[in-house]
Tab-separated table of C-alpha atoms in Angstrom:
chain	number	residue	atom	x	y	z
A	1	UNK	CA	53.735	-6.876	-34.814
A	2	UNK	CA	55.896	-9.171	-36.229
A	3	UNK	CA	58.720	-8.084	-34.308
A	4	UNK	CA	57.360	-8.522	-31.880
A	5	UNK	CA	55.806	-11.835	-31.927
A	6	UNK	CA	59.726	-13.383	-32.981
A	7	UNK	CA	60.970	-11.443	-29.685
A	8	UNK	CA	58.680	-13.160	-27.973
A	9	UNK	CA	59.423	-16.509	-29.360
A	10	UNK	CA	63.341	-16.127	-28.945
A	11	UNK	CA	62.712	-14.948	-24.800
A	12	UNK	CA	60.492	-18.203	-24.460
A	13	UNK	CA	62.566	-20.692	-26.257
A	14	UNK	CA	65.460	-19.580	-24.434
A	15	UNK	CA	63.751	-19.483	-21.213
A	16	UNK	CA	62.614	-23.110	-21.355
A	17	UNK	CA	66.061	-24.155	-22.880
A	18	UNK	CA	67.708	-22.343	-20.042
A	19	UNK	CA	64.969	-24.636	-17.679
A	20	UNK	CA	66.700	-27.528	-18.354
A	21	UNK	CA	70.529	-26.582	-17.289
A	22	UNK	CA	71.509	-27.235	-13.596
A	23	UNK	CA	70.876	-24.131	-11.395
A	24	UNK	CA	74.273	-25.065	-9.628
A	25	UNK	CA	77.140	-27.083	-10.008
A	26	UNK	CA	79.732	-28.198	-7.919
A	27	UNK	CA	83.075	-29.531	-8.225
A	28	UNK	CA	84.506	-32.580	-5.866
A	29	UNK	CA	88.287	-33.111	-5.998
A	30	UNK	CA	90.419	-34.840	-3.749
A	31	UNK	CA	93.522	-32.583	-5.118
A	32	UNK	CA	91.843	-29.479	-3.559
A	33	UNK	CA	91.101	-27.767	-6.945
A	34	UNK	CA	87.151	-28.288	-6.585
A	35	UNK	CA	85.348	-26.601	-3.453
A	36	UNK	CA	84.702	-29.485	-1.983
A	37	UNK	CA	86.736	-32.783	-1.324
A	38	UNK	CA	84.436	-35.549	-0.168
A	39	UNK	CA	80.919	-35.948	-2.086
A	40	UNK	CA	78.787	-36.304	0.751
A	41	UNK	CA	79.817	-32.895	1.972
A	42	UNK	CA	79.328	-31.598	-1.658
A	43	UNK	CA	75.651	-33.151	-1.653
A	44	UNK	CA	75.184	-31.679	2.029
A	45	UNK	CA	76.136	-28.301	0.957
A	46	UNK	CA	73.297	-28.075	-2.019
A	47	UNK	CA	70.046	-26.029	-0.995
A	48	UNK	CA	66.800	-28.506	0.213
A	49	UNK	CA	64.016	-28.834	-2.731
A	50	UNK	CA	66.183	-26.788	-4.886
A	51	UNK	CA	64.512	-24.793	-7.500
A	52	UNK	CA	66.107	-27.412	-10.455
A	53	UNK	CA	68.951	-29.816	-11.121
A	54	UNK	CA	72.170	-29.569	-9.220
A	55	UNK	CA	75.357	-31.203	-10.745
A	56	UNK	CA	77.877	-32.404	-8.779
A	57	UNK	CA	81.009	-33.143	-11.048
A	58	UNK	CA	83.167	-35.346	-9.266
A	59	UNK	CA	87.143	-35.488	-10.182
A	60	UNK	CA	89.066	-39.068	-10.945
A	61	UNK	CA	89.908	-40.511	-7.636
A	62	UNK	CA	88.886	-42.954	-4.997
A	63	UNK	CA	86.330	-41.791	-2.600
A	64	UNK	CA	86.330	-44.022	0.323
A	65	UNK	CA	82.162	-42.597	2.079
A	66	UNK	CA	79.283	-44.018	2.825
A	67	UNK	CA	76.792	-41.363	0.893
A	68	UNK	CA	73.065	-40.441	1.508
A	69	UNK	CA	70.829	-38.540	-0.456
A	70	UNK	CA	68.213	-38.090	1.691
A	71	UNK	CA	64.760	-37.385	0.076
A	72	UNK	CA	65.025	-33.295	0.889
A	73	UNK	CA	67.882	-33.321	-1.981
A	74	UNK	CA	66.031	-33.870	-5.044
A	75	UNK	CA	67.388	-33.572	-8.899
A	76	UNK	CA	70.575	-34.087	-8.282
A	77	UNK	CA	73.170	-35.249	-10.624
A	78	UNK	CA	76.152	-37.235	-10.017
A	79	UNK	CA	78.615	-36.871	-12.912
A	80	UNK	CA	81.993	-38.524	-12.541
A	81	UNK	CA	85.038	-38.130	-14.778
A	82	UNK	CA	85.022	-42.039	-15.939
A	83	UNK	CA	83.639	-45.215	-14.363
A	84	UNK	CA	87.378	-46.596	-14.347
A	85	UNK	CA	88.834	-44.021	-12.556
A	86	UNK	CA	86.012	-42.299	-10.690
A	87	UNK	CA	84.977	-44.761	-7.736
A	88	UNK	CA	82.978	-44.513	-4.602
A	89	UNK	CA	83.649	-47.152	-2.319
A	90	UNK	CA	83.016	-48.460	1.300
A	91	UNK	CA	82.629	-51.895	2.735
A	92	UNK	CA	79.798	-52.111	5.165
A	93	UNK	CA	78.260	-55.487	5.544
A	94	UNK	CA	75.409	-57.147	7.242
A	95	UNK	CA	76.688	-57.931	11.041
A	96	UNK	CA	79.277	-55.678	10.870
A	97	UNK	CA	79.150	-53.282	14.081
A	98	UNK	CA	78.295	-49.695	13.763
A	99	UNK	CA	79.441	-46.516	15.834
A	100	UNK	CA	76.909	-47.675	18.046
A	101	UNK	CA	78.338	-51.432	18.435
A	102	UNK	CA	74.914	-52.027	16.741
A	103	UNK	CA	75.156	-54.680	14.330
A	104	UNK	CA	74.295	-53.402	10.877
A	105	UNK	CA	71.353	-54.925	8.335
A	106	UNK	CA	71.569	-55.354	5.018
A	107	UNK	CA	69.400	-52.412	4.532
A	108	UNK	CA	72.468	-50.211	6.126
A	109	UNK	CA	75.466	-51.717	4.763
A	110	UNK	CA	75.257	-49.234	1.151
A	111	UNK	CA	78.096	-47.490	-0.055
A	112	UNK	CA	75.819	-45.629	-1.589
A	113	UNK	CA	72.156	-44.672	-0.503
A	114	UNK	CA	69.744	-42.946	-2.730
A	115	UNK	CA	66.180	-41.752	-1.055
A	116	UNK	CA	65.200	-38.588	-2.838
A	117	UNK	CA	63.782	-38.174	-6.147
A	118	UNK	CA	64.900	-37.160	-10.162
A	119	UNK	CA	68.807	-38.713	-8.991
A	120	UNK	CA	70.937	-39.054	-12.104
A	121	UNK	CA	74.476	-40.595	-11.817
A	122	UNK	CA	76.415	-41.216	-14.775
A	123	UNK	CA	80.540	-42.213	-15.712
A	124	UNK	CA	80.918	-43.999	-11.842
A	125	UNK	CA	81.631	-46.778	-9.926
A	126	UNK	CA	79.701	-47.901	-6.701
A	127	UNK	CA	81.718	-50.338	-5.188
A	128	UNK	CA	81.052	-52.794	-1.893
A	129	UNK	CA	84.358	-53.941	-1.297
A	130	UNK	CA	83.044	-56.756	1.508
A	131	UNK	CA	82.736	-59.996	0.039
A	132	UNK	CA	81.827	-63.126	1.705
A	133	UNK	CA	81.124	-61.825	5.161
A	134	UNK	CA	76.808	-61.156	4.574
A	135	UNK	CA	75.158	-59.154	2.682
A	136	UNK	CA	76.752	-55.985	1.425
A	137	UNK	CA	74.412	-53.535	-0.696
A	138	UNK	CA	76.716	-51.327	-3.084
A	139	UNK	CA	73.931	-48.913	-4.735
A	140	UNK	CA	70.483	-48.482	-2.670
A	141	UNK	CA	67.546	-46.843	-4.218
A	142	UNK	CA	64.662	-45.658	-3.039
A	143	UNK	CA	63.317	-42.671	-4.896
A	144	UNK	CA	61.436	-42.398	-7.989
A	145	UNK	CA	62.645	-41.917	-11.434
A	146	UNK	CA	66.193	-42.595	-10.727
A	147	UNK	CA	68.321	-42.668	-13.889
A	148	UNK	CA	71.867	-44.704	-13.990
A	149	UNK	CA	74.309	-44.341	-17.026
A	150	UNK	CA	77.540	-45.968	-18.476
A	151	UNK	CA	78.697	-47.128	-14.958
A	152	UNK	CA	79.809	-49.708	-12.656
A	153	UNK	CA	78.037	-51.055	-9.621
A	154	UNK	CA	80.649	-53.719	-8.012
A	155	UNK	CA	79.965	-56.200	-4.773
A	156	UNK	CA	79.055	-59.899	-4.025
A	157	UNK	CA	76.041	-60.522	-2.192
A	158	UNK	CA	73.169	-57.671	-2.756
A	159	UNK	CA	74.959	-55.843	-4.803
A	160	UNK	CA	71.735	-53.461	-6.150
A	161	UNK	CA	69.272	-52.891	-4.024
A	162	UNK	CA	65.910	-51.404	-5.557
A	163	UNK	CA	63.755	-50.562	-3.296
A	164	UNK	CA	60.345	-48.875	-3.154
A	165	UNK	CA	57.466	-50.185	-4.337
A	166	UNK	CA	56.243	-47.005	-6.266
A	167	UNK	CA	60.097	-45.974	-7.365
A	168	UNK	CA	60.501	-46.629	-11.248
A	169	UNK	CA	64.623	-46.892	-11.763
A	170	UNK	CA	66.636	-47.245	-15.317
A	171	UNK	CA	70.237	-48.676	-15.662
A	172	UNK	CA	71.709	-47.881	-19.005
A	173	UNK	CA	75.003	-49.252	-20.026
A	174	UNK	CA	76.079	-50.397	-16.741
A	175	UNK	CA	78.159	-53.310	-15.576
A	176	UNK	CA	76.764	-55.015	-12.488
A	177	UNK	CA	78.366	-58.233	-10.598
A	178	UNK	CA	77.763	-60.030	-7.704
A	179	UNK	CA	77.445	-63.347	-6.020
A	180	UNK	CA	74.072	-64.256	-4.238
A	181	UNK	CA	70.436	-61.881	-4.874
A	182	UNK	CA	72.859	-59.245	-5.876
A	183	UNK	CA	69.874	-57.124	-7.716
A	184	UNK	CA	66.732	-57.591	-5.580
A	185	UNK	CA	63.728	-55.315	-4.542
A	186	UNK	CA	60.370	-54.453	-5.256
A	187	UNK	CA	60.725	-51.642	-7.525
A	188	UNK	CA	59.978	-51.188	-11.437
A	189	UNK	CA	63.523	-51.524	-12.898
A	190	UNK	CA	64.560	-51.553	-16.705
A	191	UNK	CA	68.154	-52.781	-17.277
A	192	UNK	CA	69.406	-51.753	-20.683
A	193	UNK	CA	72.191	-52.898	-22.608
A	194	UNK	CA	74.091	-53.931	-19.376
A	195	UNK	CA	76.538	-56.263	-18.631
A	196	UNK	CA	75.499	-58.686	-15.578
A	197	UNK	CA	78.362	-60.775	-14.286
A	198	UNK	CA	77.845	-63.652	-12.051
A	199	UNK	CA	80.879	-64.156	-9.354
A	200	UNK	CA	79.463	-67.575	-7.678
A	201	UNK	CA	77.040	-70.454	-8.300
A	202	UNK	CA	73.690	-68.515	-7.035
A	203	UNK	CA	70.815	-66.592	-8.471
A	204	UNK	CA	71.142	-63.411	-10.252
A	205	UNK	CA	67.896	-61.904	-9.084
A	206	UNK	CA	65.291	-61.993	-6.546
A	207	UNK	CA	62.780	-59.267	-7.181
A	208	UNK	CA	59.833	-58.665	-4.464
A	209	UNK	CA	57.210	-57.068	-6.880
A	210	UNK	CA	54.078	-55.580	-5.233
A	211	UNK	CA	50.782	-57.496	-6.028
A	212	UNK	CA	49.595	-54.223	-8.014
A	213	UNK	CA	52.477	-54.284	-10.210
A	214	UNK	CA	52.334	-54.799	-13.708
A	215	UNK	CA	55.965	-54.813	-14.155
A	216	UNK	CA	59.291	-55.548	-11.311
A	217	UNK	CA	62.665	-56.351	-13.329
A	218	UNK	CA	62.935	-55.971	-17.169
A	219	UNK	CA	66.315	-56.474	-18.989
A	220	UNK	CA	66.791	-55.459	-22.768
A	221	UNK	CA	69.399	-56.486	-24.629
A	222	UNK	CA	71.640	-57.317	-21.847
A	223	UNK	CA	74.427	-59.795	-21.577
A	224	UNK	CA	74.742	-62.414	-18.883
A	225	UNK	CA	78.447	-63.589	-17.970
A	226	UNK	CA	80.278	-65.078	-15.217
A	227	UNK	CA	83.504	-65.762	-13.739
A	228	UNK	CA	85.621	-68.470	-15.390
A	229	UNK	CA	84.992	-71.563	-13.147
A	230	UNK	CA	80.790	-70.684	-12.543
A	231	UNK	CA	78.582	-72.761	-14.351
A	232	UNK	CA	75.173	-73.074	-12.046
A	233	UNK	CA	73.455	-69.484	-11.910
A	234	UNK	CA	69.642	-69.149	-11.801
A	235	UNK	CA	68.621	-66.170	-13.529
A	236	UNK	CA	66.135	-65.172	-10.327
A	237	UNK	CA	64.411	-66.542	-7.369
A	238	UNK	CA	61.365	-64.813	-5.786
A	239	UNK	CA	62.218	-62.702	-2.576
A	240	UNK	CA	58.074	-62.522	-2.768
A	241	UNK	CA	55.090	-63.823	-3.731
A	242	UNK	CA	54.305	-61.786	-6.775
A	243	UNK	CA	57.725	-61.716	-8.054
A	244	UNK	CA	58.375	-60.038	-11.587
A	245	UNK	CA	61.293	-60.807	-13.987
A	246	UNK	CA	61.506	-60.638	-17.798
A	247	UNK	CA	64.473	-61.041	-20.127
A	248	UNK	CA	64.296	-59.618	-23.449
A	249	UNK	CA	66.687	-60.334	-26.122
A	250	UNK	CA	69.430	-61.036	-23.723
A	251	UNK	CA	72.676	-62.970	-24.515
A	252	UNK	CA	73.372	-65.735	-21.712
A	253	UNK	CA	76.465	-67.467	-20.842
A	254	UNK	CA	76.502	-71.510	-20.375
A	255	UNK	CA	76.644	-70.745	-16.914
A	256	UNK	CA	73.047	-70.255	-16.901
A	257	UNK	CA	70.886	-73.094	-15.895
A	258	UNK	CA	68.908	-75.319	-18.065
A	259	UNK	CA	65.718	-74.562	-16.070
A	260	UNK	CA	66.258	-70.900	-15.467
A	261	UNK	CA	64.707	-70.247	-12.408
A	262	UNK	CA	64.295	-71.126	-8.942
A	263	UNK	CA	61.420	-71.643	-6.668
A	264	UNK	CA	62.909	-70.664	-3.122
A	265	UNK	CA	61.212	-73.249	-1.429
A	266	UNK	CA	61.232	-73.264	2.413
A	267	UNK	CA	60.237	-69.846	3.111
A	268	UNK	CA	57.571	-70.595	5.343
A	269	UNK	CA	56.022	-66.881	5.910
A	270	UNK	CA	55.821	-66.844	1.989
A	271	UNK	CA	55.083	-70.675	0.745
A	272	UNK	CA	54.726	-71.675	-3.091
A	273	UNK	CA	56.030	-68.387	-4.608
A	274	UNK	CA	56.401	-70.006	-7.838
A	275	UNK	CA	52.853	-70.222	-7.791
A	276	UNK	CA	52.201	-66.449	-8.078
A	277	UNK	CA	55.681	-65.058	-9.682
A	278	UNK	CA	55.503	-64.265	-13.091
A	279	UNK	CA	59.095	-65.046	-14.613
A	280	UNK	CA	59.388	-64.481	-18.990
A	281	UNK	CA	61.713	-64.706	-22.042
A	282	UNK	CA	61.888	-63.249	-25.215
A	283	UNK	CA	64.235	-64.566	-27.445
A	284	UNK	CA	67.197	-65.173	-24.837
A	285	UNK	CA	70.282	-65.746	-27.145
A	286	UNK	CA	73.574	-67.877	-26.233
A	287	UNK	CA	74.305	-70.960	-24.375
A	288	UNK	CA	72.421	-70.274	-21.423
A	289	UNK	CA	69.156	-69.637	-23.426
A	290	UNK	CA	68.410	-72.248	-24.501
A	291	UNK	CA	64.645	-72.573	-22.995
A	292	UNK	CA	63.367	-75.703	-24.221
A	293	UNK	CA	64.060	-77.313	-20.690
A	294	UNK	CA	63.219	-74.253	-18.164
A	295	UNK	CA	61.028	-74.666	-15.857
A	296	UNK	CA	57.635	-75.566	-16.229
A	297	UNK	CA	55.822	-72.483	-14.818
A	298	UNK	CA	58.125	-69.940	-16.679
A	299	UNK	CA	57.218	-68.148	-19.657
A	300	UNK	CA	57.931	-67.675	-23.204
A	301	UNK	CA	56.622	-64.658	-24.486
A	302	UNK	CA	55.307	-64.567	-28.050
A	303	UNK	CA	55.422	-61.590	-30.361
A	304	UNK	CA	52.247	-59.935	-29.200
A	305	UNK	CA	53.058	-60.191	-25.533
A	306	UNK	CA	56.964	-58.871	-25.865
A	307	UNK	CA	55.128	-55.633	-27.669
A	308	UNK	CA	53.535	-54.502	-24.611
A	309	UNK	CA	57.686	-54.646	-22.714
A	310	UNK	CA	58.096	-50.821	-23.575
A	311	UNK	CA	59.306	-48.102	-21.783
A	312	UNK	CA	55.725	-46.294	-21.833
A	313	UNK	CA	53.967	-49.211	-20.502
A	314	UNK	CA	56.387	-49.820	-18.168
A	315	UNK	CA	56.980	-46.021	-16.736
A	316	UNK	CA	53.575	-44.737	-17.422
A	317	UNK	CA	54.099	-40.622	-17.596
A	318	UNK	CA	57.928	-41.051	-17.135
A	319	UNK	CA	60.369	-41.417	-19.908
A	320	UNK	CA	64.041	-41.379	-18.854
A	321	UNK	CA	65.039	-41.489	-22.762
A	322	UNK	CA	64.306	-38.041	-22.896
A	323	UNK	CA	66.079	-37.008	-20.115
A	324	UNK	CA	70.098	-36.200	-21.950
A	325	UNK	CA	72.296	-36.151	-19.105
């Protein structure tokens, strides 16, 4: 009986092990040596609500698509070689004309477009490479539960948009730069130890939280720099009413501003947003955090108010730390 019990033991432990390994993987090369040689065609080629993961390894090179993952592709994995040698990049911007002779939006100008759910991307870099000409979204996101590791997202203005009102996203080790907005959206976003890197004098975010949110942007332990020569940065403005930003022991640069955030006044459709946008601190480190002279309807969390910034509170039933790759 006891046999018997320990067989069955072994053929279920190894049976949910085996659960969480991709059911397919797929190699992207631009030397030939992978069976595919653009990603796109890669992510086309993988079976529609797959029974699991899929992994697409993708080879050191530069990929010059414009990439969808449209929703019928769940739990799919990008994995590239390295961030500084594995790039994705296009340059798409706002008012640039299609194949159509349509002139694009900012909410088609991605390199890199993510709509389905359970997306993983890790050891990349997303790359807008239009600057100055409108907006230009690098990384798009749309789905829920969207996890992005130890990689680069590179662009000026909208470099990150997070989109979705019920998507929850997590940015782990990332560097992120940009000029004007360039992370913006209405999703639930945690940004952890990441480097953010301001290119201009602008605003670093402008988050559009639903009403019904309790939480829209929340950085930990993040760093805040700029290029040499910036030295007015806002840390957000609200693209919305009901706005939601909180820093949390972050490191800030003297390029920060004194008063930390901006009201975006002269929106007319959405009037006195600073009136309804919630926008917090928590022991902000550096030049830039000093808060004794932000502005007036900001926040400075104390203790029992930074305890409720976790990752359970913020993701409910999801918790990307448990998630490996």
């Amino acid at each position: 009986m006891k046999k018997i019990f320990l067989i069955l033991f072994i053929s279920i432990t190894n049976f949910l092990l085996a659960g969480t390994d991709p059911y397919i993987t797929v190699t992207v090369a631009q030397d030939g040596s992978g069976q595919f040689t653009s990603i796109q065609k890669a992510i086309t080629s993988i079976r529609d609500l797959g029974p699991g993961e899929a992994l697409v390894k993708i080879k050191a090179g530069t990929y010059n698509e414009k990439i969808i993952i449209p929703s019928s592709k769940h739990k799919i994995t990008l994995q590239g070689d390295s961030k500084e040698n594995t790039i994705i990049s296009n340059d798409d911007y706002s008012g640039k004309l299609d194949a159509l002779n349509e002139k694009m939006t900012t909410f088609n100008s991605y390199t890199l477009l993510v709509m389905s759910d359970d997306v993983k991307i890790s050891n990349l870099t997303i790359k807008n490479a239009s600057c100055n000409q409108g907006q230009a979204v690098a990384l798009h996101v749309e789905g829920d539960r969207f996890i992005v590791k130890n990689s680069n997202i590179l662009g000026c203005q909208d470099t990150v948009y997070t989109g979705g009102n019920h998507s929850r996203q997590y940015y782990v080790n990332c560097f992120i730069e940009g000029t004007t907005d360039f992370i913006f959206g209405s999703a639930t976003v945690v940004f952890k130890n990441c480097t953010i890197k301001s290119l201009a004098n602008s605003y670093i975010t402008a988050a559009s939280t639903d009403q019904s949110k309790s939480f829209g942007y929340v950085f930990f332990d993040c760093k805040l720099i700029a290029k040499e020569g910036i030295n007015k940065v806002f840390l957000g403005r609200p693209w919305r009413s009901y706005a939601r930003t909180v820093f949390i022991n972050t490191e800030m640069g003297n390029h920060i501003l004194p008063e930390g955030w901006n009201p975006w006044k002269g929106d007319k459709m959405f009037p006195d947003k600073d009136k309804t946008a919630y926008y917090a601190e928590y022991k902000s480190k550096g030049e830039g955090g000093k808060t004794e002279n932000r502005v007036a309807w900001s926040h400075q969390l104390t203790k029992k108010e930074a305890k409720k910034y976790t990752i359970k509170n913020i993701f409910g039933d999801w918790n990307p730390d448990m998630i490996n790759k």
